Short mmCIF file of N, CA, C and O in Angstrom, two decimals:
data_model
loop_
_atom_site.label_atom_id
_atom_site.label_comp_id
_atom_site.label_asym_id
_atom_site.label_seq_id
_atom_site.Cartn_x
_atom_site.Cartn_y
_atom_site.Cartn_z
N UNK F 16 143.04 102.42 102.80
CA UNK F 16 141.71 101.93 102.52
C UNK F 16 141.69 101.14 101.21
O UNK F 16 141.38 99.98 100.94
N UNK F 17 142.16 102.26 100.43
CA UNK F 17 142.23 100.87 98.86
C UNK F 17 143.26 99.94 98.91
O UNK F 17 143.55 99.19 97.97
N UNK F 18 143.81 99.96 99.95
CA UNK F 18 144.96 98.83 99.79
C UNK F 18 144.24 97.23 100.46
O UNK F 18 144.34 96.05 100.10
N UNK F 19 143.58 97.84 101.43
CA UNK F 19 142.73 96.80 102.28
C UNK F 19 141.49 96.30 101.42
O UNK F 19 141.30 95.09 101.36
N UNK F 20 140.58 97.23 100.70
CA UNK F 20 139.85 96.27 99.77
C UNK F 20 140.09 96.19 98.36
O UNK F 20 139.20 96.24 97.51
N UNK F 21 141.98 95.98 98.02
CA UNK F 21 142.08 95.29 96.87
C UNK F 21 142.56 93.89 97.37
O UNK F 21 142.54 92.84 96.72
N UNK F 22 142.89 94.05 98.36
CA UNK F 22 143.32 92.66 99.43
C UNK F 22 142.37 91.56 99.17
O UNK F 22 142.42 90.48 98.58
N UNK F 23 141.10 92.50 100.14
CA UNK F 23 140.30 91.69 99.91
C UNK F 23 139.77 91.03 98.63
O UNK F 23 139.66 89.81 98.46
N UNK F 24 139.55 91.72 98.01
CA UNK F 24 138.85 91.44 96.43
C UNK F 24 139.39 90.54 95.97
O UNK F 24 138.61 89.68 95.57
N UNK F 25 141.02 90.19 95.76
CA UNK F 25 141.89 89.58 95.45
C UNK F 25 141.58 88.10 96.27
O UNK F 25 141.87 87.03 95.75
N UNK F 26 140.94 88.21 97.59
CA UNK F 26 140.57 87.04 98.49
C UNK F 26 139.49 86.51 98.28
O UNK F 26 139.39 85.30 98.51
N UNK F 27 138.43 87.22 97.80
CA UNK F 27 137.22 86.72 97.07
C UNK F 27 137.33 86.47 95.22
O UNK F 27 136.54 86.44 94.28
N UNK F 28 138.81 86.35 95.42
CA UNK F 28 138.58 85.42 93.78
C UNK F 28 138.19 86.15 92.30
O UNK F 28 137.97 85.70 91.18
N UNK F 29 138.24 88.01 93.08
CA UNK F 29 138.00 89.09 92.04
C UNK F 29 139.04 88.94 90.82
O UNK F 29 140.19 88.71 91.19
N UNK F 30 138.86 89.01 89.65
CA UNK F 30 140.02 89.08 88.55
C UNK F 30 140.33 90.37 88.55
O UNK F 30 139.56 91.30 88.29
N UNK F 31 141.79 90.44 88.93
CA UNK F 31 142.06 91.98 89.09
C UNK F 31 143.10 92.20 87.95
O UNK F 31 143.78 91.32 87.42
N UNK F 32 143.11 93.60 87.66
CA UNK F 32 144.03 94.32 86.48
C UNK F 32 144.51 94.94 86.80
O UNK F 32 144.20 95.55 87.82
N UNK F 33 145.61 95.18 86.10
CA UNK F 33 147.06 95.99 86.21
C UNK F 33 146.68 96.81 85.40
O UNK F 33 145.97 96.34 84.52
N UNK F 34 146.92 98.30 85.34
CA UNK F 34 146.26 99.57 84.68
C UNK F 34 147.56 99.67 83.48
O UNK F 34 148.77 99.68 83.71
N UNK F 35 147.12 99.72 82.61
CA UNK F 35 148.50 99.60 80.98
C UNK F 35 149.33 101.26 81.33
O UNK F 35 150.17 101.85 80.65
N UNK F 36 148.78 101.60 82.45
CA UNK F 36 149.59 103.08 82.06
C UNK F 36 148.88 104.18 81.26
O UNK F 36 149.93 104.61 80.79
N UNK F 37 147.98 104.95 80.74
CA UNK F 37 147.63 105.75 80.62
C UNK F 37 147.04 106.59 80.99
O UNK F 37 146.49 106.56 82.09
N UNK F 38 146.96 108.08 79.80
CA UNK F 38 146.63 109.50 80.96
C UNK F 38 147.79 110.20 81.10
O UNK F 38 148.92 109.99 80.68
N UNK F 39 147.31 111.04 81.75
CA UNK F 39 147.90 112.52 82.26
C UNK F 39 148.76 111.95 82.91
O UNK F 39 148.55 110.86 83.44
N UNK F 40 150.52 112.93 83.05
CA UNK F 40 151.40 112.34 84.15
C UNK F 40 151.70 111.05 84.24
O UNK F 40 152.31 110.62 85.22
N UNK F 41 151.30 110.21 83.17
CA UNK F 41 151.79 108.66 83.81
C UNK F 41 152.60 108.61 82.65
O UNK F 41 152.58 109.36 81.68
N UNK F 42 153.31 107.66 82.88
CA UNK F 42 154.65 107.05 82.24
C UNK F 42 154.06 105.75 82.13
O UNK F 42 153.62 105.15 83.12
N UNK F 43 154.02 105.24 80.81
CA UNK F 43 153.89 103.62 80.90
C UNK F 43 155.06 103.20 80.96
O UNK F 43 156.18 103.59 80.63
N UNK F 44 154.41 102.00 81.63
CA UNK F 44 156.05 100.79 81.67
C UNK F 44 156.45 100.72 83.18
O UNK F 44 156.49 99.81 84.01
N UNK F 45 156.82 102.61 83.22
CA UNK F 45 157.40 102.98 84.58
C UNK F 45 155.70 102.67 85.42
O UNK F 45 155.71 101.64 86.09
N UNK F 46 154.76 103.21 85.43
CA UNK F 46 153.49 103.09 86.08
C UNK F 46 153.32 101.55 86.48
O UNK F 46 153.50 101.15 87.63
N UNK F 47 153.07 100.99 85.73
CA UNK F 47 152.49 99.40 84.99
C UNK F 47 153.60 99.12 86.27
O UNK F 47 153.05 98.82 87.33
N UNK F 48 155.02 99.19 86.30
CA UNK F 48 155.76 98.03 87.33
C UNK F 48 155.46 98.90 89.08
O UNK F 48 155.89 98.57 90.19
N UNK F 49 154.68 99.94 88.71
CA UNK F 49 154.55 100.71 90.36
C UNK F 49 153.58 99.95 91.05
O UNK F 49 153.58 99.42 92.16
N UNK F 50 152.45 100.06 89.80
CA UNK F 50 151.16 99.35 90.01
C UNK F 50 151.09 97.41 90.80
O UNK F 50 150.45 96.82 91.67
N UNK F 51 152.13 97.10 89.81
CA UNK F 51 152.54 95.78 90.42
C UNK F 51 153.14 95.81 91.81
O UNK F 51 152.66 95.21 92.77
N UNK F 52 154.14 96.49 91.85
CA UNK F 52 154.88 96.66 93.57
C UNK F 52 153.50 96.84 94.72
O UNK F 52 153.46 96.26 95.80
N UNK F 53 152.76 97.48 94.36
CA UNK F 53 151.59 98.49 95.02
C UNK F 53 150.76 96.92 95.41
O UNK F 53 150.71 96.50 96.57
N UNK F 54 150.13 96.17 94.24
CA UNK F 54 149.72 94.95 94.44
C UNK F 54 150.20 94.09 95.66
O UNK F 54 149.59 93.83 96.70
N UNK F 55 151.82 93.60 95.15
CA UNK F 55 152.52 92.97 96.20
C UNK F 55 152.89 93.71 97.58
O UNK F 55 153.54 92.97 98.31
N UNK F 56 152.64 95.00 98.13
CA UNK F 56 152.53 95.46 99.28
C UNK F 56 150.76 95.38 100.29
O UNK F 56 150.52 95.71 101.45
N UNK F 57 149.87 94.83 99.21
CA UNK F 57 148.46 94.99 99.48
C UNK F 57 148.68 93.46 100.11
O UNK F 57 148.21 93.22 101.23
N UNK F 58 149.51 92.28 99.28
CA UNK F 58 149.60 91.07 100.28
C UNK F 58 149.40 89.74 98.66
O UNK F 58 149.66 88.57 98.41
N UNK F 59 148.94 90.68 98.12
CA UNK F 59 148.48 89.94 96.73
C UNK F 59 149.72 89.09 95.96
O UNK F 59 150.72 89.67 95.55
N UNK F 60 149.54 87.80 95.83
CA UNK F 60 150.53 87.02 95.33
C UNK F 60 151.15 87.20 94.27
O UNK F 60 150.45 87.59 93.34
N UNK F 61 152.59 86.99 93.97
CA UNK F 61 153.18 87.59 92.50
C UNK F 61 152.09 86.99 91.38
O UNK F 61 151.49 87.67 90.55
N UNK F 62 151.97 85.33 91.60
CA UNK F 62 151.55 84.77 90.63
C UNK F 62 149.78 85.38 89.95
O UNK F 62 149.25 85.11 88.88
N UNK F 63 149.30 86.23 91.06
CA UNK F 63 148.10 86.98 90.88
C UNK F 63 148.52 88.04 90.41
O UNK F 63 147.71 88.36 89.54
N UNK F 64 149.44 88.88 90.47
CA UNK F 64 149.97 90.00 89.62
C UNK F 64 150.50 89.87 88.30
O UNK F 64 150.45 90.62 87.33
N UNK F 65 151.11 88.58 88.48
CA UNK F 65 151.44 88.37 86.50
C UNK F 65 150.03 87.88 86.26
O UNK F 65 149.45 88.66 85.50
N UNK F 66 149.41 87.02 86.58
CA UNK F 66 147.58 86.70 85.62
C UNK F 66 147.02 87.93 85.41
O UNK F 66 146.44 88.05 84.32
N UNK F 67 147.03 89.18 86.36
CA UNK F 67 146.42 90.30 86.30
C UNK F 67 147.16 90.82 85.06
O UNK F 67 146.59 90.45 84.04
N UNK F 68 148.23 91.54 84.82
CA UNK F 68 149.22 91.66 83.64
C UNK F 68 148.78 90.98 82.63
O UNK F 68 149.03 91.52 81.55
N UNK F 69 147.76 89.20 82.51
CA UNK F 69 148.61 88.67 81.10
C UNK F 69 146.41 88.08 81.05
O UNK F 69 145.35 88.65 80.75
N UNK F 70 146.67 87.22 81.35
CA UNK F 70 145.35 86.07 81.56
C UNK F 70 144.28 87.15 81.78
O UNK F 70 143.32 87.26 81.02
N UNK F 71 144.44 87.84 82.70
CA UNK F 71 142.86 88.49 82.92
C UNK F 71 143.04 89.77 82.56
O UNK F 71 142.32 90.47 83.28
N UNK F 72 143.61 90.37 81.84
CA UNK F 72 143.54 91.16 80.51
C UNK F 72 143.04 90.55 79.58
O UNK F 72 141.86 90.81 79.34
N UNK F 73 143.57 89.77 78.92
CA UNK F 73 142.94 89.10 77.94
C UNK F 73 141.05 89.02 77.66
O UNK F 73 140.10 89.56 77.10
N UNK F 74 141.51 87.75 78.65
CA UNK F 74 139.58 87.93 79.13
C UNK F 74 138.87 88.78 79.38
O UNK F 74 137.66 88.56 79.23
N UNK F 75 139.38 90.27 79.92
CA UNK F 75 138.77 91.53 80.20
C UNK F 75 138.38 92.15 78.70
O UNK F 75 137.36 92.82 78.60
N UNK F 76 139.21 91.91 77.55
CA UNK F 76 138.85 92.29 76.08
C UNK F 76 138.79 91.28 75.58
O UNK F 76 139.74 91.03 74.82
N UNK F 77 137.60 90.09 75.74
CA UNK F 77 137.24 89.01 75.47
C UNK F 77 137.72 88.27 74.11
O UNK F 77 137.01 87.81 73.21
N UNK F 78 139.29 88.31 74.23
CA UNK F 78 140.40 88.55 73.62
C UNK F 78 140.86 86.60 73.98
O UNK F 78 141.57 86.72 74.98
N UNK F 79 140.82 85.56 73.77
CA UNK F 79 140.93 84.32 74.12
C UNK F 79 142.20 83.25 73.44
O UNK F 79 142.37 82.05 73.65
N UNK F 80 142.94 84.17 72.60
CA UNK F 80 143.91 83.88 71.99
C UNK F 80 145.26 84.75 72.56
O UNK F 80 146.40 84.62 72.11
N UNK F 81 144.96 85.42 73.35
CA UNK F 81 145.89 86.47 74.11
C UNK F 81 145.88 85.96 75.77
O UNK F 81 145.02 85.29 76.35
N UNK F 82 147.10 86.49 76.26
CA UNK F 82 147.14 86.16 77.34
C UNK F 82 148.01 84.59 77.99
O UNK F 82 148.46 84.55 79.14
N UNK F 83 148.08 83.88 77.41
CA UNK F 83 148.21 82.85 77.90
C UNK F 83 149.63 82.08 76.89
O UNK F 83 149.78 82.67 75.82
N UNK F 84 150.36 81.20 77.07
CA UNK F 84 151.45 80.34 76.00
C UNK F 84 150.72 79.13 75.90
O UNK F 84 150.49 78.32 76.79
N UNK F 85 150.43 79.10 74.86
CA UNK F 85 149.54 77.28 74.79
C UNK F 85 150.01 77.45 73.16
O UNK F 85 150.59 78.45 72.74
N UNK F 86 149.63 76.28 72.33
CA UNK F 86 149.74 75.97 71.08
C UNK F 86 148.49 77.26 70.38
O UNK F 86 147.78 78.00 71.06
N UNK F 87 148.54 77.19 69.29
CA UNK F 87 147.46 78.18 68.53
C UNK F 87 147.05 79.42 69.23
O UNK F 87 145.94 79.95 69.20
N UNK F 88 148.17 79.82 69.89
CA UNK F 88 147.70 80.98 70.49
C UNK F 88 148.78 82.11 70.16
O UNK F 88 149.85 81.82 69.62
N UNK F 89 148.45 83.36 70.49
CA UNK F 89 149.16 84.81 69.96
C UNK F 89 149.60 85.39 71.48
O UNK F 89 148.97 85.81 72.45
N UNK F 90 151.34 85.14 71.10
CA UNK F 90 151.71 85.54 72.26
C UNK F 90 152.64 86.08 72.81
O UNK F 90 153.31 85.27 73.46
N UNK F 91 153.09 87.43 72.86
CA UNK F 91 154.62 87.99 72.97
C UNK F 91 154.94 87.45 74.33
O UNK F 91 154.08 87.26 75.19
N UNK F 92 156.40 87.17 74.48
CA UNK F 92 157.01 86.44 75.49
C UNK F 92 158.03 87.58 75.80
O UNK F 92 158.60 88.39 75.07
N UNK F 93 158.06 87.40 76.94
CA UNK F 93 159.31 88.38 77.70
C UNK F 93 160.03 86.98 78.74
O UNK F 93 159.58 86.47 79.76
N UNK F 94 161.05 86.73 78.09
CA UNK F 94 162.34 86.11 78.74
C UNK F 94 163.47 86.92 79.54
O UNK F 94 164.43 87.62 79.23
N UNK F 95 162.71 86.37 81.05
CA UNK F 95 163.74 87.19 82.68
C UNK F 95 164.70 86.55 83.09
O UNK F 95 164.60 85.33 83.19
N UNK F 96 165.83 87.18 83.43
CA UNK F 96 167.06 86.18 84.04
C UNK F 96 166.67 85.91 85.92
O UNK F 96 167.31 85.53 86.90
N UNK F 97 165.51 86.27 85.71
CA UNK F 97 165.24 85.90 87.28
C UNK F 97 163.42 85.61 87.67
O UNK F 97 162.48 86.08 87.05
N UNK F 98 163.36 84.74 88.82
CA UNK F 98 162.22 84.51 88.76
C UNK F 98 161.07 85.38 89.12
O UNK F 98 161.10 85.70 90.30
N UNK F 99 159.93 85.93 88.37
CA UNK F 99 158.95 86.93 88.61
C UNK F 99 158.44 86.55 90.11
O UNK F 99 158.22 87.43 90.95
N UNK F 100 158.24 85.01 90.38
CA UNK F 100 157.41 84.67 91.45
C UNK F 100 158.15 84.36 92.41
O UNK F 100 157.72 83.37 93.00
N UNK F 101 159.39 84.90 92.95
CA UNK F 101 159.94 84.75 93.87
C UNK F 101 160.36 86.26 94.33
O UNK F 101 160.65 86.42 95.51
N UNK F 102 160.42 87.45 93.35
CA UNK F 102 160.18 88.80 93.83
C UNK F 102 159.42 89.10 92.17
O UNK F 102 159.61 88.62 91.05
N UNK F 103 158.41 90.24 92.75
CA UNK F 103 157.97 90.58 91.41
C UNK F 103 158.49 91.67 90.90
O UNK F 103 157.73 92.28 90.15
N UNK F 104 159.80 92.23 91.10
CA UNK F 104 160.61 93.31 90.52
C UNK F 104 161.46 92.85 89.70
O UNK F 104 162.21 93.69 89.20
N UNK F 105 161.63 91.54 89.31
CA UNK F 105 162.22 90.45 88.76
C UNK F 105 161.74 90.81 87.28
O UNK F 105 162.57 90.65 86.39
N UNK F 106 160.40 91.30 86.94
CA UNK F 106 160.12 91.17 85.77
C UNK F 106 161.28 92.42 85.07
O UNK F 106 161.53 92.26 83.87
N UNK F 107 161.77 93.26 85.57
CA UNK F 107 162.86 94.47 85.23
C UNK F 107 163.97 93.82 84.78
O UNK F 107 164.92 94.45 84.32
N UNK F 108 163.97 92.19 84.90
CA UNK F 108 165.56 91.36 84.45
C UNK F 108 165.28 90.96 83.27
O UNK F 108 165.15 89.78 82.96
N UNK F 109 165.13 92.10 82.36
CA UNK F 109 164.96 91.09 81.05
C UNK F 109 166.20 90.48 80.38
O UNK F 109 167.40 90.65 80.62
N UNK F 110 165.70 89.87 79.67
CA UNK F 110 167.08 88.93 78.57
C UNK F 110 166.89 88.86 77.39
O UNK F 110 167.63 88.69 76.43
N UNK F 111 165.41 89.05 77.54
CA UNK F 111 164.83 89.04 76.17
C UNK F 111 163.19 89.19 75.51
O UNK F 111 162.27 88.52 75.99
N UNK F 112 163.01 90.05 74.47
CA UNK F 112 161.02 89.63 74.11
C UNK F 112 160.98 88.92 72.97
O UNK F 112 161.77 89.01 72.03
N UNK F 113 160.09 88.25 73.05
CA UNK F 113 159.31 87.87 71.51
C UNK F 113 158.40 88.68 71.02
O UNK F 113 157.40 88.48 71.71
N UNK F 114 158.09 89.71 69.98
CA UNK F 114 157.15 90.33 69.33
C UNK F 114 156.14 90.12 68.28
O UNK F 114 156.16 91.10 67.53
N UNK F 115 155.48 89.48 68.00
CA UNK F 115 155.01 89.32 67.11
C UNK F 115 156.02 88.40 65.89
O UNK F 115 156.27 88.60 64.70
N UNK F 116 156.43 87.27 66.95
CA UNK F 116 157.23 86.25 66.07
C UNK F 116 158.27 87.05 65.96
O UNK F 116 158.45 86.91 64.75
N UNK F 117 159.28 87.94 66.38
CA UNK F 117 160.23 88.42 66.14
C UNK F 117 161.45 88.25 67.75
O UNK F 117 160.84 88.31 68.82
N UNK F 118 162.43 88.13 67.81
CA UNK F 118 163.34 87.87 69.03
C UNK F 118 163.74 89.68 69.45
O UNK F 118 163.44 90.46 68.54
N UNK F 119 164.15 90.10 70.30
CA UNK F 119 164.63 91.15 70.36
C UNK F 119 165.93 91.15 71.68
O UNK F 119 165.39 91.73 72.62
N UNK F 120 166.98 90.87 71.99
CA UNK F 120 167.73 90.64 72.45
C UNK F 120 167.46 91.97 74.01
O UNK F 120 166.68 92.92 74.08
N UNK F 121 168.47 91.48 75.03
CA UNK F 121 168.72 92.36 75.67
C UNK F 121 168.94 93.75 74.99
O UNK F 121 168.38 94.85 75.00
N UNK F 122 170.19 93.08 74.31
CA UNK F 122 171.05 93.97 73.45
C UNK F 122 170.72 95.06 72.94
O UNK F 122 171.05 96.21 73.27
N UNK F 123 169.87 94.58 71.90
CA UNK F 123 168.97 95.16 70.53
C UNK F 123 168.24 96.26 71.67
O UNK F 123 168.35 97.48 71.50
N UNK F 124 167.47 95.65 72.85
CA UNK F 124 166.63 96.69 73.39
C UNK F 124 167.15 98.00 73.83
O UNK F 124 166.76 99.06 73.36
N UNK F 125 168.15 97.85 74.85
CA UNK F 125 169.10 98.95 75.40
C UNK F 125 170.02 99.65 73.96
O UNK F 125 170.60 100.73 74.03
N UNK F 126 169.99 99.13 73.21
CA UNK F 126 170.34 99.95 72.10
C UNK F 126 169.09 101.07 71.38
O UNK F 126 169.20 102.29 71.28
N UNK F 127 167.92 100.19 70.93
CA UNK F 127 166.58 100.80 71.34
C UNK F 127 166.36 102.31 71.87
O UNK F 127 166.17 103.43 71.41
N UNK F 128 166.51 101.64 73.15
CA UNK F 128 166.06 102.74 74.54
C UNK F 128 167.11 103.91 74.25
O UNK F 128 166.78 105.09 74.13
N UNK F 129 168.39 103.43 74.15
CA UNK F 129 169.28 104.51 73.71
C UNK F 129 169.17 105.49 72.78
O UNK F 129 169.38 106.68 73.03
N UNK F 130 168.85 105.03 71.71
CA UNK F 130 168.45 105.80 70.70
C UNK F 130 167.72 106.78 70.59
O UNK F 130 167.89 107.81 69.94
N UNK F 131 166.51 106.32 71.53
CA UNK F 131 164.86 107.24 71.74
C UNK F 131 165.72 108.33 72.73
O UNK F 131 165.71 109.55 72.56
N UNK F 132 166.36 107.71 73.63
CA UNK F 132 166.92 108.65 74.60
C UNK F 132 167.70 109.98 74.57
O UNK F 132 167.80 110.96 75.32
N UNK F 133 168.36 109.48 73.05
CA UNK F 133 169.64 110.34 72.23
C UNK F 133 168.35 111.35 71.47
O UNK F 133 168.51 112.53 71.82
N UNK F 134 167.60 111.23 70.89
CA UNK F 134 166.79 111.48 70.11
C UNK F 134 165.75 112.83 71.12
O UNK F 134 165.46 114.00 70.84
N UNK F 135 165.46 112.05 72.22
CA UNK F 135 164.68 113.12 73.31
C UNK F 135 165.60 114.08 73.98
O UNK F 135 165.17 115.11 74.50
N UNK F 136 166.86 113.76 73.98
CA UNK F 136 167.82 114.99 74.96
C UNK F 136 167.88 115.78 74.08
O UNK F 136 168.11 116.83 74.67
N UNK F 137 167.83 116.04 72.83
CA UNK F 137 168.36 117.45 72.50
C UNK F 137 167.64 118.04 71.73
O UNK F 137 167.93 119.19 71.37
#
């Protein structure tokens, strides 16, 4: 049933959102890319699942400097070795983010993740 009228909604031109992950039991990150799969099984186009993720967040926290890559604007970049809009599990290929004007390599990240990981096992 909710799969059929997010379909729809999505067909009447609704600006739809990707839930950031919070709450009880959820995992961000891990949630956020379920939520997307869940989208693209409803019929909903990748390129409507990344605007939902980036553009209509923004505008949802009437936020107009976010969301979007244009000149004078504030904008972390995530660089994929594969295309989002040709599968949207693609966004999991990273290569690289921009943070707040800062680069962060594959590298740097999985070193990152490692760390937190080393840090939570014991």
């Amino acid at each position: 049933m909710y799969k059929k009228l997010l379909s729809h909604k999505d067909k009447q031109g609704v600006n739809l959102l990707v839930s950031p992950g919070d709450g009880a039991f959820i995992i961000p990150g891990y949630s956020y890319l379920e939520e997307m799969k869940l989208f693209a099984q409803c019929g909903i186009s990748n390129a409507n699942i990344l605007r939902a993720c980036t553009y209509n967040a923004a505008q949802y926290f009437g936020d107009d400097n976010l969301g979007k890559i244009e000149a004078n604007q504030n904008a972390d970049i995530v660089l994929l070795d594969a295309n989002p809009f040709l599968d949207i599990t693609n966004v999991t290929k990273i290569s690289g983010v921009m943070v707040r004007g800062r680069w962060f390599s594959k590298k740097e990240i999985d070193e990152k993740l490692s760390a937190i990981k080393k840090k939570y096992n014991n």
